[in-house]
PDB file of C-alpha atoms and ligand atoms in Angstrom:
ATOM      1  CA  GLN N 218     120.188  90.981  18.540  1.00  0.00           C
ATOM      2  CA  PRO N 219     118.064  91.487  21.701  1.00  0.00           C
ATOM      3  CA  ILE N 220     119.896  92.889  24.698  1.00  0.00           C
ATOM      4  CA  ALA N 221     120.064  90.351  27.496  1.00  0.00           C
ATOM      5  CA  GLN N 222     117.798  91.497  30.312  1.00  0.00           C
ATOM      6  CA  PRO N 223     118.740  90.560  33.849  1.00  0.00           C
ATOM      7  CA  HIS N 224     116.288  88.110  35.297  1.00  0.00           C
ATOM      8  CA  ARG N 225     113.831  90.211  37.312  1.00  0.00           C
ATOM      9  CA  ARG N 226     111.197  88.944  39.700  1.00  0.00           C
ATOM     10  CA  ILE N 227     108.875  90.584  42.210  1.00  0.00           C
ATOM     11  CA  PHE N 228     108.050  88.961  45.534  1.00  0.00           C
ATOM     12  CA  LYS N 229     105.338  89.942  47.987  1.00  0.00           C
ATOM     13  CA  ILE N 230     106.333  89.691  51.636  1.00  0.00           C
ATOM     14  CA  ILE N 231     103.833  90.318  54.413  1.00  0.00           C
ATOM     15  CA  VAL N 232     104.706  91.381  57.943  1.00  0.00           C
ATOM     16  CA  ILE N 233     102.315  90.093  60.593  1.00  0.00           C
ATOM     17  CA  GLY N 234     102.024  90.536  64.347  1.00  0.00           C
ATOM     18  CA  ASP N 235     100.451  92.569  67.131  1.00  0.00           C
ATOM     19  CA  SER N 236     100.334  96.345  67.062  1.00  0.00           C
ATOM     20  CA  ASN N 237     103.413  98.025  68.451  1.00  0.00           C
ATOM     21  CA  VAL N 238     105.851  95.114  68.007  1.00  0.00           C
ATOM     22  CA  GLY N 239     107.840  97.149  65.475  1.00  0.00           C
ATOM     23  CA  LYS N 240     106.609  95.914  62.095  1.00  0.00           C
ATOM     24  CA  THR N 241     106.717  99.359  60.515  1.00  0.00           C
ATOM     25  CA  CYS N 242     110.130 100.150  61.984  1.00  0.00           C
ATOM     26  CA  LEU N 243     111.575  96.868  60.704  1.00  0.00           C
ATOM     27  CA  THR N 244     110.242  97.544  57.236  1.00  0.00           C
ATOM     28  CA  PHE N 245     111.665 101.048  57.284  1.00  0.00           C
ATOM     29  CA  ARG N 246     114.956  99.825  58.616  1.00  0.00           C
ATOM     30  CA  PHE N 247     115.334  97.483  55.677  1.00  0.00           C
ATOM     31  CA  CYS N 248     113.875  99.628  52.916  1.00  0.00           C
ATOM     32  CA  GLY N 249     115.015 103.006  54.125  1.00  0.00           C
ATOM     33  CA  GLY N 250     117.850 102.119  56.450  1.00  0.00           C
ATOM     34  CA  LYS N 251     116.471 104.314  59.211  1.00  0.00           C
ATOM     35  CA  PHE N 252     114.827 103.868  62.565  1.00  0.00           C
ATOM     36  CA  LEU N 253     111.628 105.878  62.939  1.00  0.00           C
ATOM     37  CA  GLU N 254     111.857 107.568  66.274  1.00  0.00           C
ATOM     38  CA  ARG N 255     108.134 108.236  66.413  1.00  0.00           C
ATOM     39  CA  SER N 256     106.299 106.098  63.931  1.00  0.00           C
ATOM     40  CA  GLU N 257     102.594 106.661  63.544  1.00  0.00           C
ATOM     41  CA  ALA N 258     100.189 103.768  63.823  1.00  0.00           C
ATOM     42  CA  THR N 259      99.822 102.383  60.345  1.00  0.00           C
ATOM     43  CA  ILE N 260      96.399 102.850  58.875  1.00  0.00           C
ATOM     44  CA  GLY N 261      95.348 100.363  56.268  1.00  0.00           C
ATOM     45  CA  VAL N 262      98.066  98.778  54.187  1.00  0.00           C
ATOM     46  CA  ASP N 263     101.338 100.379  53.407  1.00  0.00           C
ATOM     47  CA  PHE N 264     103.874  98.819  51.162  1.00  0.00           C
ATOM     48  CA  ARG N 265     107.489  99.575  50.497  1.00  0.00           C
ATOM     49  CA  GLU N 266     109.834  98.167  47.954  1.00  0.00           C
ATOM     50  CA  LYS N 267     113.455  97.329  47.862  1.00  0.00           C
ATOM     51  CA  THR N 268     115.355  96.087  44.871  1.00  0.00           C
ATOM     52  CA  ILE N 269     118.326  93.900  45.575  1.00  0.00           C
ATOM     53  CA  GLN N 270     120.757  91.971  43.458  1.00  0.00           C
ATOM     54  CA  ILE N 271     121.816  88.430  44.268  1.00  0.00           C
ATOM     55  CA  ASP N 272     124.367  87.008  41.866  1.00  0.00           C
ATOM     56  CA  ASP N 273     123.118  87.937  38.419  1.00  0.00           C
ATOM     57  CA  GLU N 274     119.507  88.263  39.422  1.00  0.00           C
ATOM     58  CA  VAL N 275     117.657  91.456  40.276  1.00  0.00           C
ATOM     59  CA  ILE N 276     114.869  90.854  42.768  1.00  0.00           C
ATOM     60  CA  LYS N 277     112.232  93.281  43.891  1.00  0.00           C
ATOM     61  CA  LEU N 278     110.868  92.736  47.386  1.00  0.00           C
ATOM     62  CA  GLN N 279     107.483  94.299  47.972  1.00  0.00           C
ATOM     63  CA  ILE N 280     106.901  94.457  51.705  1.00  0.00           C
ATOM     64  CA  TRP N 281     103.348  94.813  52.978  1.00  0.00           C
ATOM     65  CA  ASP N 282     102.846  96.283  56.404  1.00  0.00           C
ATOM     66  CA  THR N 283      99.611  96.788  58.337  1.00  0.00           C
ATOM     67  CA  ALA N 284      98.062  97.656  61.612  1.00  0.00           C
ATOM     68  CA  GLY N 285      95.738  95.136  63.213  1.00  0.00           C
ATOM     69  CA  GLN N 286      92.781  97.490  63.088  1.00  0.00           C
ATOM     70  CA  GLU N 287      89.259  96.150  62.765  1.00  0.00           C
ATOM     71  CA  ARG N 288      88.289  98.507  59.986  1.00  0.00           C
ATOM     72  CA  PHE N 289      91.254  97.424  57.936  1.00  0.00           C
ATOM     73  CA  ARG N 290      90.792  93.782  58.750  1.00  0.00           C
ATOM     74  CA  LYS N 291      87.253  93.394  57.488  1.00  0.00           C
ATOM     75  CA  SER N 292      87.735  95.021  54.129  1.00  0.00           C
ATOM     76  CA  MET N 293      91.350  94.274  53.328  1.00  0.00           C
ATOM     77  CA  ILE N 294      92.246  90.978  54.865  1.00  0.00           C
ATOM     78  CA  ALA N 295      91.677  88.764  51.838  1.00  0.00           C
ATOM     79  CA  HIS N 296      93.551  91.216  49.644  1.00  0.00           C
ATOM     80  CA  TYR N 297      96.420  91.361  52.085  1.00  0.00           C
ATOM     81  CA  TYR N 298      96.931  87.612  52.064  1.00  0.00           C
ATOM     82  CA  ARG N 299      96.535  87.151  48.322  1.00  0.00           C
ATOM     83  CA  ASN N 300      99.523  85.855  46.349  1.00  0.00           C
ATOM     84  CA  VAL N 301     101.955  86.024  49.212  1.00  0.00           C
ATOM     85  CA  HIS N 302     105.491  84.745  48.616  1.00  0.00           C
ATOM     86  CA  ALA N 303     106.886  84.978  52.137  1.00  0.00           C
ATOM     87  CA  VAL N 304     105.832  85.884  55.668  1.00  0.00           C
ATOM     88  CA  LEU N 305     107.479  87.474  58.678  1.00  0.00           C
ATOM     89  CA  PHE N 306     105.765  86.781  62.003  1.00  0.00           C
ATOM     90  CA  VAL N 307     106.908  89.455  64.442  1.00  0.00           C
ATOM     91  CA  TYR N 308     106.670  89.643  68.245  1.00  0.00           C
ATOM     92  CA  ASP N 309     108.216  91.996  70.789  1.00  0.00           C
ATOM     93  CA  VAL N 310     110.693  90.252  73.126  1.00  0.00           C
ATOM     94  CA  THR N 311     109.604  92.559  75.976  1.00  0.00           C
ATOM     95  CA  ASN N 312     105.905  91.752  75.562  1.00  0.00           C
ATOM     96  CA  ILE N 313     104.732  88.245  76.394  1.00  0.00           C
ATOM     97  CA  ASN N 314     101.256  88.890  74.950  1.00  0.00           C
ATOM     98  CA  SER N 315     102.687  89.645  71.544  1.00  0.00           C
ATOM     99  CA  PHE N 316     104.425  86.252  71.678  1.00  0.00           C
ATOM    100  CA  GLU N 317     101.334  84.364  72.843  1.00  0.00           C
ATOM    101  CA  ASN N 318      99.233  86.012  70.145  1.00  0.00           C
ATOM    102  CA  LEU N 319     101.441  84.502  67.439  1.00  0.00           C
ATOM    103  CA  THR N 320      99.236  81.432  67.603  1.00  0.00           C
ATOM    104  CA  HIS N 321      96.324  83.575  66.494  1.00  0.00           C
ATOM    105  CA  TRP N 322      98.345  85.166  63.693  1.00  0.00           C
ATOM    106  CA  ILE N 323      99.517  81.803  62.409  1.00  0.00           C
ATOM    107  CA  GLU N 324      95.963  80.465  62.448  1.00  0.00           C
ATOM    108  CA  GLU N 325      94.728  83.445  60.498  1.00  0.00           C
ATOM    109  CA  TYR N 326      97.564  83.127  58.036  1.00  0.00           C
ATOM    110  CA  ASN N 327      96.795  79.436  57.507  1.00  0.00           C
ATOM    111  CA  ARG N 328      93.115  80.152  57.016  1.00  0.00           C
ATOM    112  CA  PHE N 329      93.631  82.812  54.351  1.00  0.00           C
ATOM    113  CA  CYS N 330      96.719  81.586  52.575  1.00  0.00           C
ATOM    114  CA  THR N 331      95.424  78.098  51.910  1.00  0.00           C
ATOM    115  CA  LEU N 332      92.548  79.693  50.046  1.00  0.00           C
ATOM    116  CA  ASN N 333      94.737  80.606  47.131  1.00  0.00           C
ATOM    117  CA  GLN N 334      97.988  78.687  47.375  1.00  0.00           C
ATOM    118  CA  THR N 335      99.895  75.955  49.093  1.00  0.00           C
ATOM    119  CA  SER N 336     100.718  77.846  52.249  1.00  0.00           C
ATOM    120  CA  SER N 337     103.138  75.214  53.523  1.00  0.00           C
ATOM    121  CA  LEU N 338     105.564  76.053  50.716  1.00  0.00           C
ATOM    122  CA  ILE N 339     105.722  79.739  51.571  1.00  0.00           C
ATOM    123  CA  PRO N 340     108.890  80.646  53.495  1.00  0.00           C
ATOM    124  CA  LYS N 341     108.129  81.877  56.995  1.00  0.00           C
ATOM    125  CA  ILE N 342     110.411  83.540  59.502  1.00  0.00           C
ATOM    126  CA  LEU N 343     109.854  84.231  63.190  1.00  0.00           C
ATOM    127  CA  VAL N 344     111.216  87.588  64.300  1.00  0.00           C
ATOM    128  CA  GLY N 345     111.673  88.646  67.933  1.00  0.00           C
ATOM    129  CA  ASN N 346     112.106  92.415  67.834  1.00  0.00           C
ATOM    130  CA  LYS N 347     113.337  95.036  70.375  1.00  0.00           C
ATOM    131  CA  CYS N 348     116.350  92.990  71.459  1.00  0.00           C
ATOM    132  CA  ASP N 349     118.112  96.240  72.328  1.00  0.00           C
ATOM    133  CA  LEU N 350     115.890  96.346  75.446  1.00  0.00           C
ATOM    134  CA  GLU N 351     117.835  93.454  76.977  1.00  0.00           C
ATOM    135  CA  SER N 352     116.931  94.150  80.589  1.00  0.00           C
ATOM    136  CA  ASP N 353     113.211  94.069  79.758  1.00  0.00           C
ATOM    137  CA  GLN N 354     113.314  90.823  77.800  1.00  0.00           C
ATOM    138  CA  LYS N 355     110.323  88.657  78.770  1.00  0.00           C
ATOM    139  CA  VAL N 356     110.342  86.103  75.952  1.00  0.00           C
ATOM    140  CA  SER N 357     113.467  83.989  76.311  1.00  0.00           C
ATOM    141  CA  THR N 358     115.383  82.731  73.311  1.00  0.00           C
ATOM    142  CA  ASN N 359     114.607  79.180  74.456  1.00  0.00           C
ATOM    143  CA  MET N 360     110.859  79.755  74.503  1.00  0.00           C
ATOM    144  CA  ALA N 361     110.969  81.368  71.097  1.00  0.00           C
ATOM    145  CA  GLN N 362     113.190  78.669  69.622  1.00  0.00           C
ATOM    146  CA  THR N 363     110.825  75.939  70.839  1.00  0.00           C
ATOM    147  CA  PHE N 364     107.924  77.734  69.206  1.00  0.00           C
ATOM    148  CA  ALA N 365     109.896  78.284  65.995  1.00  0.00           C
ATOM    149  CA  ASP N 366     110.834  74.585  65.815  1.00  0.00           C
ATOM    150  CA  MET N 367     107.224  73.582  66.399  1.00  0.00           C
ATOM    151  CA  HIS N 368     106.155  75.700  63.441  1.00  0.00           C
ATOM    152  CA  GLN N 369     109.199  74.866  61.347  1.00  0.00           C
ATOM    153  CA  MET N 370     110.492  78.346  60.834  1.00  0.00           C
ATOM    154  CA  PRO N 371     113.857  79.897  61.582  1.00  0.00           C
ATOM    155  CA  LEU N 372     114.063  82.342  64.492  1.00  0.00           C
ATOM    156  CA  PHE N 373     115.801  85.696  64.284  1.00  0.00           C
ATOM    157  CA  GLU N 374     116.152  87.984  67.278  1.00  0.00           C
ATOM    158  CA  THR N 375     116.684  91.527  66.184  1.00  0.00           C
ATOM    159  CA  SER N 376     116.210  95.209  66.803  1.00  0.00           C
ATOM    160  CA  ALA N 377     114.900  97.793  64.417  1.00  0.00           C
ATOM    161  CA  LYS N 378     116.577 100.387  66.612  1.00  0.00           C
ATOM    162  CA  ASP N 379     120.051  99.040  67.256  1.00  0.00           C
ATOM    163  CA  ASP N 380     121.091  95.806  65.631  1.00  0.00           C
ATOM    164  CA  SER N 381     124.604  95.733  67.023  1.00  0.00           C
ATOM    165  CA  HIS N 382     123.818  93.002  69.568  1.00  0.00           C
ATOM    166  CA  SER N 383     121.400  90.894  67.579  1.00  0.00           C
ATOM    167  CA  ASP N 384     120.641  89.573  64.121  1.00  0.00           C
ATOM    168  CA  HIS N 385     120.778  92.339  61.583  1.00  0.00           C
ATOM    169  CA  VAL N 386     117.497  93.335  60.011  1.00  0.00           C
ATOM    170  CA  GLU N 387     119.255  93.232  56.661  1.00  0.00           C
ATOM    171  CA  ALA N 388     120.288  89.608  57.226  1.00  0.00           C
ATOM    172  CA  ILE N 389     116.698  88.558  57.880  1.00  0.00           C
ATOM    173  CA  PHE N 390     115.399  89.960  54.621  1.00  0.00           C
ATOM    174  CA  MET N 391     118.425  88.692  52.697  1.00  0.00           C
ATOM    175  CA  THR N 392     117.826  85.185  54.049  1.00  0.00           C
ATOM    176  CA  LEU N 393     114.281  85.434  52.803  1.00  0.00           C
ATOM    177  CA  ALA N 394     115.345  86.814  49.429  1.00  0.00           C
ATOM    178  CA  LEU N 395     117.798  83.960  48.952  1.00  0.00           C
ATOM    179  CA  LYS N 396     115.101  81.397  49.731  1.00  0.00           C
ATOM    180  CA  LEU N 397     112.744  83.089  47.293  1.00  0.00           C
ATOM    181  CA  LYS N 398     115.377  83.321  44.604  1.00  0.00           C
ATOM    182  CA  ASN N 399     115.974  79.589  44.787  1.00  0.00           C
ATOM    183  CA  SER N 400     112.287  78.714  44.944  1.00  0.00           C
TER     184      SER N 400
HETATM  185  P1  GDP X 580     103.974  98.323  64.561  1.00  0.00           P
HETATM  186  O1  GDP X 580     102.685  98.758  65.180  1.00  0.00           O
HETATM  187  O2  GDP X 580     104.182  96.844  64.736  1.00  0.00           O
HETATM  188  O3  GDP X 580     104.142  98.764  63.144  1.00  0.00           O
HETATM  189  O4  GDP X 580     105.147  98.997  65.444  1.00  0.00           O
HETATM  190  P2  GDP X 580     106.011 100.294  65.110  1.00  0.00           P
HETATM  191  O5  GDP X 580     107.033  99.983  64.066  1.00  0.00           O
HETATM  192  O6  GDP X 580     105.115 101.432  64.849  1.00  0.00           O
HETATM  193  O7  GDP X 580     106.781 100.500  66.507  1.00  0.00           O
HETATM  194  C1  GDP X 580     106.042 100.619  67.709  1.00  0.00           C
HETATM  195  C2  GDP X 580     106.891 101.308  68.780  1.00  0.00           C
HETATM  196  O8  GDP X 580     108.018 100.500  69.134  1.00  0.00           O
HETATM  197  C3  GDP X 580     107.463 102.649  68.328  1.00  0.00           C
HETATM  198  O9  GDP X 580     107.431 103.529  69.429  1.00  0.00           O
HETATM  199  C4  GDP X 580     108.901 102.327  67.952  1.00  0.00           C
HETATM  200  O10 GDP X 580     109.731 103.433  68.144  1.00  0.00           O
HETATM  201  C5  GDP X 580     109.240 101.203  68.914  1.00  0.00           C
HETATM  202  N1  GDP X 580     110.202 100.233  68.356  1.00  0.00           N
HETATM  203  C6  GDP X 580     110.101  99.557  67.185  1.00  0.00           C
HETATM  204  N2  GDP X 580     111.133  98.730  67.012  1.00  0.00           N
HETATM  205  C7  GDP X 580     111.924  98.868  68.107  1.00  0.00           C
HETATM  206  C8  GDP X 580     113.160  98.262  68.541  1.00  0.00           C
HETATM  207  O11 GDP X 580     113.748  97.407  67.891  1.00  0.00           O
HETATM  208  N3  GDP X 580     113.629  98.664  69.750  1.00  0.00           N
HETATM  209  C9  GDP X 580     113.020  99.592  70.525  1.00  0.00           C
HETATM  210  N4  GDP X 580     113.578  99.912  71.686  1.00  0.00           N
HETATM  211  N5  GDP X 580     111.870 100.176  70.157  1.00  0.00           N
HETATM  212  C10 GDP X 580     111.325  99.825  68.960  1.00  0.00           C
HETATM  213 MG1   MG X 581     102.809  99.735  61.889  1.00  0.00          MG
END
């Protein structure tokens, strides 16, 4: 009699956005539960894993994190976008440029992801980070929500540093995991 194995699947999630928006901190917050006080600029690709259980299913989330460096981009970009299951587009609520550049990131994502899969079926989430810096907020919730609606993705405003006044980092990844589980 074979022992029943829990259903186990691995999902690749990529985190995209300008340098310095907090991609690495968000990933650490979720996978390690900590805020990195002084995180180094990521070189190349770095991935972390977190195994979670939803109902009777064990799911492994493999989270890919990068810097937007040229050297990385030329050699790794196709690899980075290959077989992606979900995407987080991240901007910094205190940095208008990081919000405006999302258009570029979405274009790039569309270009590479359609090469190997139906990119429209991949769950996407828009994440406004650094919400703890309330007084410096430059990207309003309204602006971000309009953009999110236009691109048909849910918006989460969060902080990798202090999520007491915003959406919890955990909730963002759990939302994604639930969507993936039911996909
Ligand atoms: P990445 O380049 O997108 O990976 O950004 P990092 O995760 O390296 O973070 C860039 C800088 O922003 C670092 O100095 C972090 O300490 C800081 N940072 C990241 N997330 C937050 C946040 O939610 N709030 C605040 N106040 N600072 C943050
Ligand atoms: Mg980084």
